[in-house]
Coordinates of C-alpha atoms and ligand atoms in Angstrom, one line a residue:
Chain A
M13 CA 18.7 -31.8 -5.4
K14 CA 18.6 -34.2 -2.2
K15 CA 16.9 -32.8 0.8
Q16 CA 18.7 -32.6 4.0
L17 CA 17.9 -32.8 7.5
I18 CA 18.5 -29.4 9.7
T19 CA 17.3 -28.2 13.0
L20 CA 15.2 -25.1 13.5
T21 CA 14.5 -23.5 16.7
I22 CA 11.4 -21.9 16.6
N23 CA 9.4 -20.3 19.9
D24 CA 11.9 -22.4 22.0
Q25 CA 11.1 -25.6 20.4
D26 CA 13.4 -27.6 18.2
Y27 CA 11.9 -28.8 14.7
E28 CA 13.9 -31.3 12.6
V29 CA 12.9 -30.5 8.9
A30 CA 14.0 -32.0 5.7
I31 CA 14.9 -29.2 3.1
T32 CA 16.8 -28.1 0.1
P33 CA 19.1 -25.0 0.3
M34 CA 16.5 -23.3 -2.0
D35 CA 13.6 -23.5 0.5
I36 CA 12.8 -20.2 1.9
L37 CA 11.9 -19.8 5.8
A38 CA 8.7 -18.5 5.4
D39 CA 7.6 -21.8 3.3
V40 CA 9.3 -24.2 5.7
I41 CA 7.6 -22.7 8.8
R42 CA 4.1 -22.9 7.0
R43 CA 4.5 -26.0 5.2
E44 CA 7.1 -28.0 7.1
V45 CA 6.6 -27.0 10.6
Q46 CA 3.1 -26.3 10.0
L47 CA 2.8 -23.1 11.9
T48 CA 0.6 -21.2 9.7
G49 CA 0.4 -18.2 11.6
T50 CA 3.2 -16.6 9.7
K51 CA 1.7 -15.2 6.4
K52 CA 3.4 -14.9 3.0
G53 CA 2.0 -11.7 1.2
C54 CA 4.0 -10.5 -1.7
G55 CA 7.4 -13.0 -1.1
E56 CA 9.6 -9.8 -2.0
G57 CA 10.2 -8.0 1.1
D58 CA 7.5 -5.1 0.3
C59 CA 4.6 -6.0 2.8
G60 CA 6.1 -7.5 6.1
A61 CA 3.3 -10.1 6.3
C62 CA 6.1 -12.8 6.9
T63 CA 8.1 -11.1 9.6
V64 CA 9.4 -13.1 12.3
I65 CA 11.7 -12.3 15.2
I66 CA 15.4 -13.9 14.6
D67 CA 17.8 -13.4 17.5
G68 CA 15.7 -10.7 18.7
K69 CA 15.5 -8.6 15.4
P70 CA 12.4 -8.3 13.1
E71 CA 13.3 -10.1 9.8
L72 CA 11.4 -10.9 6.7
S73 CA 11.1 -15.0 6.4
C74 CA 10.2 -14.6 2.5
L75 CA 13.8 -13.2 1.8
K76 CA 15.6 -15.8 4.2
L77 CA 16.9 -19.6 3.4
A78 CA 15.8 -21.8 5.8
I79 CA 19.3 -23.4 5.7
A80 CA 20.6 -20.2 7.1
C81 CA 18.8 -20.2 10.2
Q82 CA 20.3 -23.2 11.9
G83 CA 21.4 -22.2 15.4
K84 CA 19.1 -19.2 15.3
K85 CA 16.4 -18.4 17.8
I86 CA 13.2 -18.0 15.8
R87 CA 10.0 -16.6 17.3
T88 CA 6.6 -16.7 15.3
I89 CA 3.4 -15.5 16.1
E90 CA 2.5 -18.7 17.7
G91 CA 5.0 -17.8 20.4
I92 CA 3.4 -15.0 21.5
A93 CA 0.6 -16.1 23.3
D94 CA 0.9 -18.0 26.4
P95 CA 2.5 -21.4 25.3
K96 CA 0.7 -23.4 27.9
T97 CA -2.9 -22.2 28.0
G98 CA -3.0 -20.4 24.5
E99 CA -4.4 -17.1 26.2
L100 CA -3.5 -14.1 23.8
S101 CA -0.9 -12.0 25.1
P102 CA -1.9 -8.4 26.4
L103 CA -0.6 -6.7 23.2
Q104 CA -2.7 -9.2 21.1
K105 CA -5.8 -8.4 23.3
S106 CA -5.4 -4.9 22.8
F107 CA -5.4 -5.3 18.9
L108 CA -8.6 -7.1 19.4
D109 CA -10.0 -4.5 21.7
H110 CA -9.2 -1.7 19.5
G111 CA -10.6 -2.9 16.2
A112 CA -7.0 -3.3 14.8
V113 CA -7.7 -6.6 13.3
Q114 CA -10.1 -6.7 10.0
C115 CA -9.4 -9.6 7.8
G116 CA -6.2 -10.3 10.2
F117 CA -3.7 -11.3 7.1
C118 CA -1.4 -8.6 8.4
T119 CA -1.9 -8.9 12.0
P120 CA 1.0 -11.5 12.7
G121 CA 3.6 -9.4 10.9
M122 CA 2.2 -6.3 13.1
I123 CA 2.5 -8.3 16.3
M124 CA 6.0 -9.4 15.4
S125 CA 7.2 -5.9 14.4
S126 CA 5.7 -4.3 17.3
T127 CA 7.0 -6.8 19.9
A128 CA 10.3 -6.4 18.5
L129 CA 10.0 -2.7 19.2
L130 CA 8.5 -3.1 22.5
E131 CA 11.4 -5.4 23.7
R132 CA 13.8 -2.7 22.5
N133 CA 12.0 0.2 23.5
P134 CA 9.0 -0.2 25.9
N135 CA 8.0 3.4 26.0
P136 CA 7.9 4.0 22.3
T137 CA 6.2 7.5 21.0
K138 CA 3.8 7.4 18.4
D139 CA 6.3 8.4 15.8
E140 CA 8.6 5.3 16.9
I141 CA 5.6 3.0 16.5
K142 CA 4.9 4.1 13.1
K143 CA 8.6 4.0 12.1
A144 CA 8.5 0.4 13.4
L145 CA 5.6 -0.7 11.4
S146 CA 6.8 1.1 8.3
G147 CA 7.6 -2.0 6.5
N148 CA 4.1 -3.8 7.3
M149 CA 1.4 -3.2 5.0
C150 CA -2.5 -3.4 6.1
R151 CA -5.1 -3.2 3.5
C152 CA -8.2 -3.0 5.7
T153 CA -7.6 -0.8 8.9
G154 CA -5.8 2.3 7.6
F155 CA -3.3 1.9 10.2
V156 CA -4.7 4.2 12.7
L157 CA -6.5 1.5 14.9
I158 CA -3.4 -0.5 14.8
V159 CA -1.0 2.3 16.3
E160 CA -3.9 3.1 18.7
A161 CA -3.9 -0.2 19.9
I162 CA -0.1 -0.3 20.5
E163 CA -0.3 3.0 22.1
A164 CA -3.2 1.7 24.6
Y165 CA -1.0 -1.2 25.4
V166 CA 2.0 0.8 26.1
N167 CA -0.1 3.3 28.4
A168 CA -2.0 0.5 30.2
K169 CA 1.6 -1.2 31.0
A170 CA 2.8 2.2 32.3
E171 CA -0.4 2.8 34.5
S172 CA -0.1 -0.5 36.0
G173 CA 3.4 -0.1 36.9
V174 CA 4.7 -3.4 35.6
N175 CA 7.3 -3.9 33.2
Chain B
M11 CA 7.6 -16.6 -5.1
N12 CA 10.1 -19.4 -4.8
I13 CA 13.4 -20.1 -6.0
L14 CA 13.4 -22.5 -8.7
S15 CA 17.0 -23.5 -9.1
D16 CA 19.0 -25.4 -6.9
F17 CA 22.3 -24.8 -5.3
N18 CA 24.8 -25.9 -2.8
Y19 CA 24.9 -23.8 0.4
Y20 CA 28.3 -22.9 2.1
A21 CA 28.5 -21.1 5.5
P22 CA 32.0 -20.6 6.1
E23 CA 32.7 -19.5 9.8
S24 CA 36.0 -17.7 9.6
K25 CA 37.4 -15.3 6.7
A26 CA 40.1 -17.6 6.1
E27 CA 37.7 -20.4 5.5
A28 CA 35.4 -18.1 3.3
F29 CA 38.7 -17.1 1.1
E30 CA 39.8 -20.5 0.4
L31 CA 36.3 -21.4 -0.5
I32 CA 35.5 -18.6 -2.8
A33 CA 38.8 -18.9 -4.5
K34 CA 38.1 -22.7 -4.8
L35 CA 34.6 -21.9 -6.5
G36 CA 35.6 -18.9 -8.5
D37 CA 33.0 -17.8 -10.7
K38 CA 30.9 -20.6 -10.0
C39 CA 29.5 -18.8 -6.6
K40 CA 27.7 -16.0 -5.5
I41 CA 28.2 -14.2 -2.3
L42 CA 25.1 -13.9 0.0
A43 CA 25.4 -11.3 2.8
G44 CA 21.9 -10.1 4.1
G45 CA 20.4 -11.7 0.8
T46 CA 17.8 -8.7 0.3
D47 CA 18.8 -8.0 -3.2
L48 CA 20.4 -11.6 -4.0
L49 CA 17.2 -13.7 -3.2
I50 CA 14.9 -11.2 -5.1
M51 CA 17.2 -11.7 -8.0
M52 CA 17.3 -15.4 -7.8
K53 CA 13.3 -15.7 -7.0
N54 CA 13.1 -13.7 -10.3
G55 CA 15.5 -16.0 -12.1
L56 CA 17.8 -13.4 -13.0
I57 CA 20.6 -15.4 -11.7
E58 CA 21.0 -19.1 -11.1
P59 CA 24.1 -19.7 -9.1
E60 CA 25.5 -23.2 -8.6
N61 CA 26.9 -22.2 -5.2
I62 CA 26.0 -19.6 -2.5
V63 CA 28.6 -18.6 -0.1
D64 CA 26.9 -17.2 3.0
I65 CA 29.5 -14.6 4.4
G66 CA 26.8 -12.9 6.6
G67 CA 27.7 -14.8 10.0
I68 CA 31.3 -14.0 9.6
K69 CA 32.1 -11.8 12.5
E70 CA 35.4 -10.5 11.1
F71 CA 33.6 -9.0 8.3
A72 CA 31.2 -7.0 10.6
G73 CA 31.6 -3.9 13.0
I74 CA 32.0 -0.2 13.3
E75 CA 35.2 1.2 14.4
M76 CA 35.5 5.1 14.8
K77 CA 39.0 6.2 15.5
D78 CA 39.7 9.5 17.2
G79 CA 40.8 12.1 14.6
K80 CA 41.7 9.2 12.2
G81 CA 38.4 8.3 10.3
G82 CA 36.3 5.3 10.6
E83 CA 36.3 1.6 9.6
I84 CA 33.0 -0.2 8.8
G85 CA 33.1 -4.1 8.1
A86 CA 31.1 -4.9 4.7
C87 CA 28.8 -7.2 6.5
T88 CA 27.7 -4.6 9.1
K89 CA 24.0 -4.3 9.2
I90 CA 22.4 -1.3 8.0
A91 CA 20.4 -1.0 11.2
D92 CA 23.5 -0.9 13.1
I93 CA 25.0 1.8 11.3
E94 CA 21.5 3.7 11.6
N95 CA 21.4 3.2 15.4
S96 CA 25.1 4.0 16.1
A97 CA 25.7 7.4 17.6
A98 CA 29.4 7.1 16.8
V99 CA 28.5 7.2 13.0
A100 CA 25.9 9.7 13.4
G101 CA 28.4 11.8 15.3
K102 CA 31.1 11.8 12.4
Y103 CA 29.3 10.6 9.3
G104 CA 25.9 12.2 9.6
A105 CA 25.0 11.9 6.0
L106 CA 25.8 8.2 6.1
S107 CA 23.6 7.6 9.0
H108 CA 20.7 9.5 7.3
A109 CA 21.0 7.5 4.2
A110 CA 21.3 4.3 5.9
G111 CA 17.9 5.0 7.9
E112 CA 16.4 5.7 4.5
I113 CA 16.8 2.1 3.0
G114 CA 13.6 0.1 2.9
S115 CA 12.0 -0.6 5.9
P116 CA 13.0 -1.7 9.7
Q117 CA 13.1 -5.5 8.6
V118 CA 15.2 -4.7 5.4
R119 CA 17.6 -2.7 7.5
E120 CA 18.0 -5.4 10.0
M121 CA 19.0 -7.8 7.2
A122 CA 20.9 -5.9 4.6
T123 CA 24.4 -5.0 4.8
L124 CA 26.5 -2.0 4.0
G125 CA 28.8 -4.0 1.6
G126 CA 25.9 -5.5 -0.2
N127 CA 24.4 -2.1 -1.0
S128 CA 27.4 -1.0 -3.1
C129 CA 28.2 -4.6 -4.3
H130 CA 24.8 -4.8 -5.8
A131 CA 25.4 -1.4 -7.3
S132 CA 22.1 -0.6 -8.0
P133 CA 22.0 3.2 -9.5
A134 CA 19.3 4.1 -7.2
A135 CA 21.4 2.6 -4.0
E136 CA 21.2 4.7 -0.9
T137 CA 24.5 4.6 0.6
P138 CA 27.0 4.9 -1.9
A139 CA 26.5 8.9 -2.6
S140 CA 27.5 9.9 0.9
L141 CA 30.3 7.3 1.1
C142 CA 31.7 8.7 -1.9
A143 CA 31.1 12.3 -0.8
Y144 CA 33.0 11.4 2.3
G145 CA 36.1 9.9 0.1
A146 CA 35.3 6.4 1.3
K147 CA 37.6 3.6 0.1
V148 CA 36.9 0.0 -0.3
V149 CA 39.2 -2.9 1.0
I150 CA 38.9 -5.9 -1.4
S151 CA 40.2 -9.3 -0.1
S152 CA 40.9 -12.7 -1.4
K153 CA 43.1 -15.5 -0.1
D154 CA 46.1 -13.6 -2.1
G155 CA 45.7 -10.6 0.2
D156 CA 43.8 -7.1 0.1
R157 CA 43.6 -4.4 -2.5
E158 CA 42.1 -0.8 -1.8
M159 CA 40.5 1.5 -4.2
E160 CA 38.2 4.4 -4.0
L161 CA 34.3 3.5 -3.8
K162 CA 33.6 5.8 -6.7
D163 CA 35.7 3.7 -9.1
F164 CA 34.7 0.3 -7.5
I165 CA 31.0 0.8 -8.7
Q166 CA 31.0 0.5 -12.3
G167 CA 27.8 0.7 -13.6
N168 CA 24.3 -0.8 -13.1
R169 CA 25.1 -4.2 -11.2
Q170 CA 28.5 -4.1 -12.1
N171 CA 31.8 -3.7 -9.7
D172 CA 35.1 -4.4 -9.7
L173 CA 35.3 -7.7 -8.0
K174 CA 37.0 -10.4 -9.6
P175 CA 36.2 -14.0 -8.9
G176 CA 37.5 -15.2 -5.6
E177 CA 37.4 -11.6 -4.2
V178 CA 35.2 -10.4 -1.4
L179 CA 34.7 -6.5 -0.4
T180 CA 35.4 -6.8 3.4
K181 CA 35.7 -3.1 4.5
F182 CA 34.8 0.6 4.1
I183 CA 37.8 2.9 5.2
I184 CA 36.2 6.6 5.5
P185 CA 38.4 9.6 6.0
E186 CA 38.4 11.6 9.0
P187 CA 36.1 14.6 8.1
K188 CA 37.8 18.1 7.8
K189 CA 37.7 20.1 11.0
K190 CA 35.1 22.7 9.9
S191 CA 33.1 20.7 7.4
A192 CA 29.7 19.2 6.9
C193 CA 28.0 16.4 4.8
K194 CA 24.2 16.5 3.9
Y195 CA 22.4 13.7 2.1
G196 CA 18.9 14.2 0.5
H197 CA 16.7 12.2 -1.7
I198 CA 13.5 12.6 -3.7
G199 CA 11.3 10.0 -4.8
L200 CA 8.6 7.5 -4.1
R201 CA 8.4 6.3 -0.6
K202 CA 10.5 2.8 -0.5
A203 CA 11.4 3.6 -4.3
M204 CA 14.0 1.1 -4.8
E205 CA 15.0 1.3 -8.6
I206 CA 12.7 3.8 -9.1
D207 CA 12.6 7.7 -9.8
A208 CA 14.8 8.6 -6.7
V209 CA 17.2 11.1 -7.2
N210 CA 19.8 11.2 -4.2
M211 CA 22.8 13.2 -3.6
A212 CA 25.3 14.2 -1.1
V213 CA 27.3 17.6 -0.5
N214 CA 30.4 17.8 1.6
I215 CA 31.7 21.1 2.2
A216 CA 34.5 22.2 4.2
V217 CA 35.1 25.9 5.2
S218 CA 38.3 28.3 6.1
D219 CA 38.6 30.3 9.2
D220 CA 37.3 33.2 7.1
G221 CA 34.1 31.5 6.0
S222 CA 35.0 30.8 2.6
V223 CA 34.9 27.2 1.2
A224 CA 38.0 25.2 1.4
E225 CA 37.0 21.9 -0.1
A226 CA 33.7 21.2 -1.9
D227 CA 32.4 17.6 -3.3
L228 CA 29.0 16.6 -4.7
V229 CA 28.0 13.2 -5.5
M230 CA 24.6 12.0 -7.0
G231 CA 22.9 8.8 -7.2
S232 CA 20.2 7.3 -9.3
V233 CA 20.7 9.7 -12.3
A234 CA 23.3 7.6 -14.1
P235 CA 24.5 4.0 -14.1
R236 CA 26.9 4.8 -11.4
P237 CA 27.2 7.3 -8.7
L238 CA 28.1 10.7 -10.5
V239 CA 30.8 12.8 -9.2
L240 CA 30.3 16.7 -9.9
P241 CA 34.1 18.0 -10.0
D242 CA 32.4 21.6 -11.0
I243 CA 31.2 22.3 -7.8
K244 CA 35.0 22.8 -6.6
D245 CA 35.6 25.5 -9.4
I246 CA 32.1 27.1 -8.5
L247 CA 32.6 27.5 -4.9
V248 CA 36.4 27.0 -3.6
G249 CA 37.8 30.3 -2.3
K250 CA 34.1 32.0 -1.9
K251 CA 31.4 32.3 0.3
V252 CA 28.3 30.4 -0.7
T253 CA 25.5 33.0 -1.8
D254 CA 22.2 32.2 -3.2
D255 CA 23.7 32.9 -6.7
L256 CA 26.5 30.3 -6.1
A257 CA 24.5 27.7 -4.7
E258 CA 22.1 28.1 -7.8
K259 CA 25.2 28.0 -10.1
V260 CA 26.0 24.5 -8.7
G261 CA 22.3 23.3 -9.2
D262 CA 22.7 24.5 -12.6
A263 CA 25.8 22.2 -12.9
A264 CA 24.5 19.2 -11.5
Q265 CA 21.4 19.4 -13.8
A266 CA 23.5 19.8 -16.8
A267 CA 25.8 16.7 -15.7
A268 CA 23.1 14.6 -14.6
S269 CA 21.5 14.2 -18.2
P270 CA 18.4 11.8 -16.9
I271 CA 16.1 10.1 -19.1
S272 CA 12.3 10.1 -19.5
D273 CA 10.3 7.1 -18.6
V274 CA 6.9 6.0 -17.3
R275 CA 7.6 7.3 -14.0
A276 CA 9.0 10.7 -14.5
S277 CA 9.8 13.0 -17.3
A278 CA 13.5 14.1 -17.7
E279 CA 12.3 17.7 -17.2
Y280 CA 10.9 16.8 -13.7
R281 CA 14.0 15.1 -13.0
K282 CA 16.4 17.9 -14.1
D283 CA 14.0 20.5 -11.9
V284 CA 14.5 18.0 -8.9
I285 CA 18.2 17.6 -9.3
R286 CA 18.8 21.3 -9.2
A287 CA 16.5 22.1 -6.3
L288 CA 18.3 19.3 -4.1
A289 CA 21.6 20.5 -5.0
I290 CA 20.8 24.1 -4.0
R291 CA 19.1 23.0 -0.8
L292 CA 22.1 20.6 0.2
V293 CA 24.8 23.2 -0.9
K294 CA 23.3 25.7 1.5
E295 CA 22.7 23.4 4.4
A296 CA 26.1 21.7 4.1
Y297 CA 27.7 25.4 4.1
D298 CA 25.7 26.8 7.1
A299 CA 26.5 23.5 9.0
A300 CA 30.2 23.6 8.4
K301 CA 30.4 27.2 9.3
A302 CA 28.8 26.2 12.6
A303 CA 31.0 23.5 13.2
Ligands
FAD14 C1 11.9 -4.4 0.4 C2 13.0 -3.8 0.1 C3 13.3 -2.5 -0.1 C4 14.7 -1.8 -0.3 N1 14.9 -0.6 -0.1 C5 15.9 0.1 -0.8 C6 16.3 1.3 -0.4 O1 15.3 2.1 -0.3 N2 17.6 1.6 -0.7 C7 18.3 1.0 -1.4 O2 19.5 1.2 -1.5 N3 18.4 -0.3 -1.2 C8 17.1 -1.0 -1.0 N4 17.0 -2.3 -1.0 C9 17.8 -3.1 -1.6 C10 18.9 -3.8 -0.7 O3 18.5 -4.1 0.7 C11 20.2 -3.3 -0.3 O4 20.8 -3.0 -1.6 C12 21.1 -3.9 0.6 O5 22.0 -3.0 1.4 C13 21.6 -5.1 0.0 O6 22.7 -5.8 1.3 P1 22.5 -7.3 1.4 O7 23.5 -7.6 2.3 O8 21.3 -7.9 1.7 O9 23.0 -7.9 -0.1 P2 22.6 -9.4 -0.6 O10 21.6 -9.5 -1.3 O11 23.5 -10.4 0.1 O12 23.9 -9.2 -1.8 C14 23.6 -8.3 -3.0 C15 25.0 -8.3 -4.2 O13 25.9 -8.0 -3.8 C16 27.1 -9.1 -3.4 N5 27.6 -9.0 -2.3 C17 27.1 -8.8 -1.1 N6 28.1 -8.4 -0.1 C18 29.4 -8.8 -0.6 C19 30.6 -8.7 -0.3 N7 30.9 -8.4 1.0 N8 31.5 -9.1 -1.0 C20 31.2 -9.2 -2.6 N9 30.2 -9.4 -2.8 C21 29.1 -9.1 -1.8 C22 26.0 -10.5 -3.7 O14 26.8 -11.5 -4.1 C23 25.0 -9.9 -4.5 O15 25.3 -10.0 -5.7 C24 15.6 -2.8 -0.6 C25 15.4 -4.3 -0.6 C26 14.3 -4.7 -0.4 C27 13.9 -6.2 -0.2
FES15 S1 5.8 -11.8 2.2 FE1 7.8 -11.1 3.0 S2 7.4 -9.1 2.8 FE2 5.7 -9.6 1.8
FES16 S1 -6.3 -6.5 8.8 FE1 -6.6 -6.8 6.8 S2 -4.7 -6.2 6.1 FE2 -4.5 -5.7 7.7

């Protein structure tokens, strides 16, 4: 089938991409837009590696048609660090500081799921953090360090008094 | 994994536009709501639709309306997460709220819709048991108008429902719960078990002022190709106060009705034990909660 041009808004930037209706958002983000931070693990909704934030909600880009995302605001892991300097966000730094990243394959999805949680609920309990990450698999860290990294970030922010 | 068959994609903006389009395309189109079942089927090559009509963005098909003393209505395209997070739904239809929160993962719940869960008609689907135990009806619409039917009759078997070409499921209508009543939901199975090994069940009990059972409904999921309603529960409980003995009788009846199969994941014996135990627990929980209501 013939390709058609659509515009995707990713991290506040418009990208014009040529796609067919059957193209999956995760593939378009990685191949056409060339933002390869978003990972594709299972392709079936089970692992969460492909999580992106669409209009404020964490969604799975492997189960999303790219053509259905026109006019929506998409955020990927590339939109989390400072766009000008590339400096990592405090949450990303906390992941590094707490050993929450080993091979790193799950990390973008973990950061997107936790970012969506923290925007909705800036002071989550441990259980709320675990629930928010229940759709993100990690084969390396055993999850404990990831939860610790998010808790430490939440606590540090509470102590510094900025929100 | 990728989708290997191409299709035309349509995203109508209003329900009128959607009905026209779906009528025109007839059996040559597949409806997409949240896509969490449909995309997996397409990736696995189980279906290869020529046309996809995406109704997920049509505002008229989504929304939760809880009416004071007059039941509730939930649009078919309402996201599972919105149901899970609704205090109004939790207050009136706790078992539905509970079931919604058990679906997949947070991301799946943000994408998946209530209508998709019933239309896909997987025997293991999470929400039909509680909706049926509340006596929910569905509204089926097309460009020729609306028709209503009981959800328990709408779901006809594994991946089979009552929709004809040109029709869309648009709404669930749930009756007002009886005054002193409670509905409880429970499931046993693997975590995130989709089409596997889970048994799910909802028990709805209303009591009279003297504490005897006035009405009782039990619906099971995952033990038959469609939600299984257990009429025997009325004969066993209505007019009586629930005792351990009576709860066990309901458990026996549920077990006898279910006739589950043995497969690689669990033996029929195991499944039967689980069904009985779940029925006993939910009958007691619903009865105690109804008395306290
Ligand atoms: C990782 C993962 C985990 C899951 N876990 C669970 C679970 O624990 N429990 C569970 O029950 N389900 C689970 N599911 C299945 C799925 O998420 C649900 O069944 C969901 O509710 C389907 O809704 P949807 O809007 O995504 O449906 P879609 O995929 O959009 O549609 C499903 C089917 O219904 C039809 N359809 C949808 N809406 C309508 C309508 N309004 N009118 C007419 N036809 C319609 C479509 O044509 C299609 O055939 C899981 C899925 C994934 C990917
Ligand atoms: S790649 Fe999307 S959930 Fe695994
Ligand atoms: S760090 Fe390797 S999968 Fe999580």
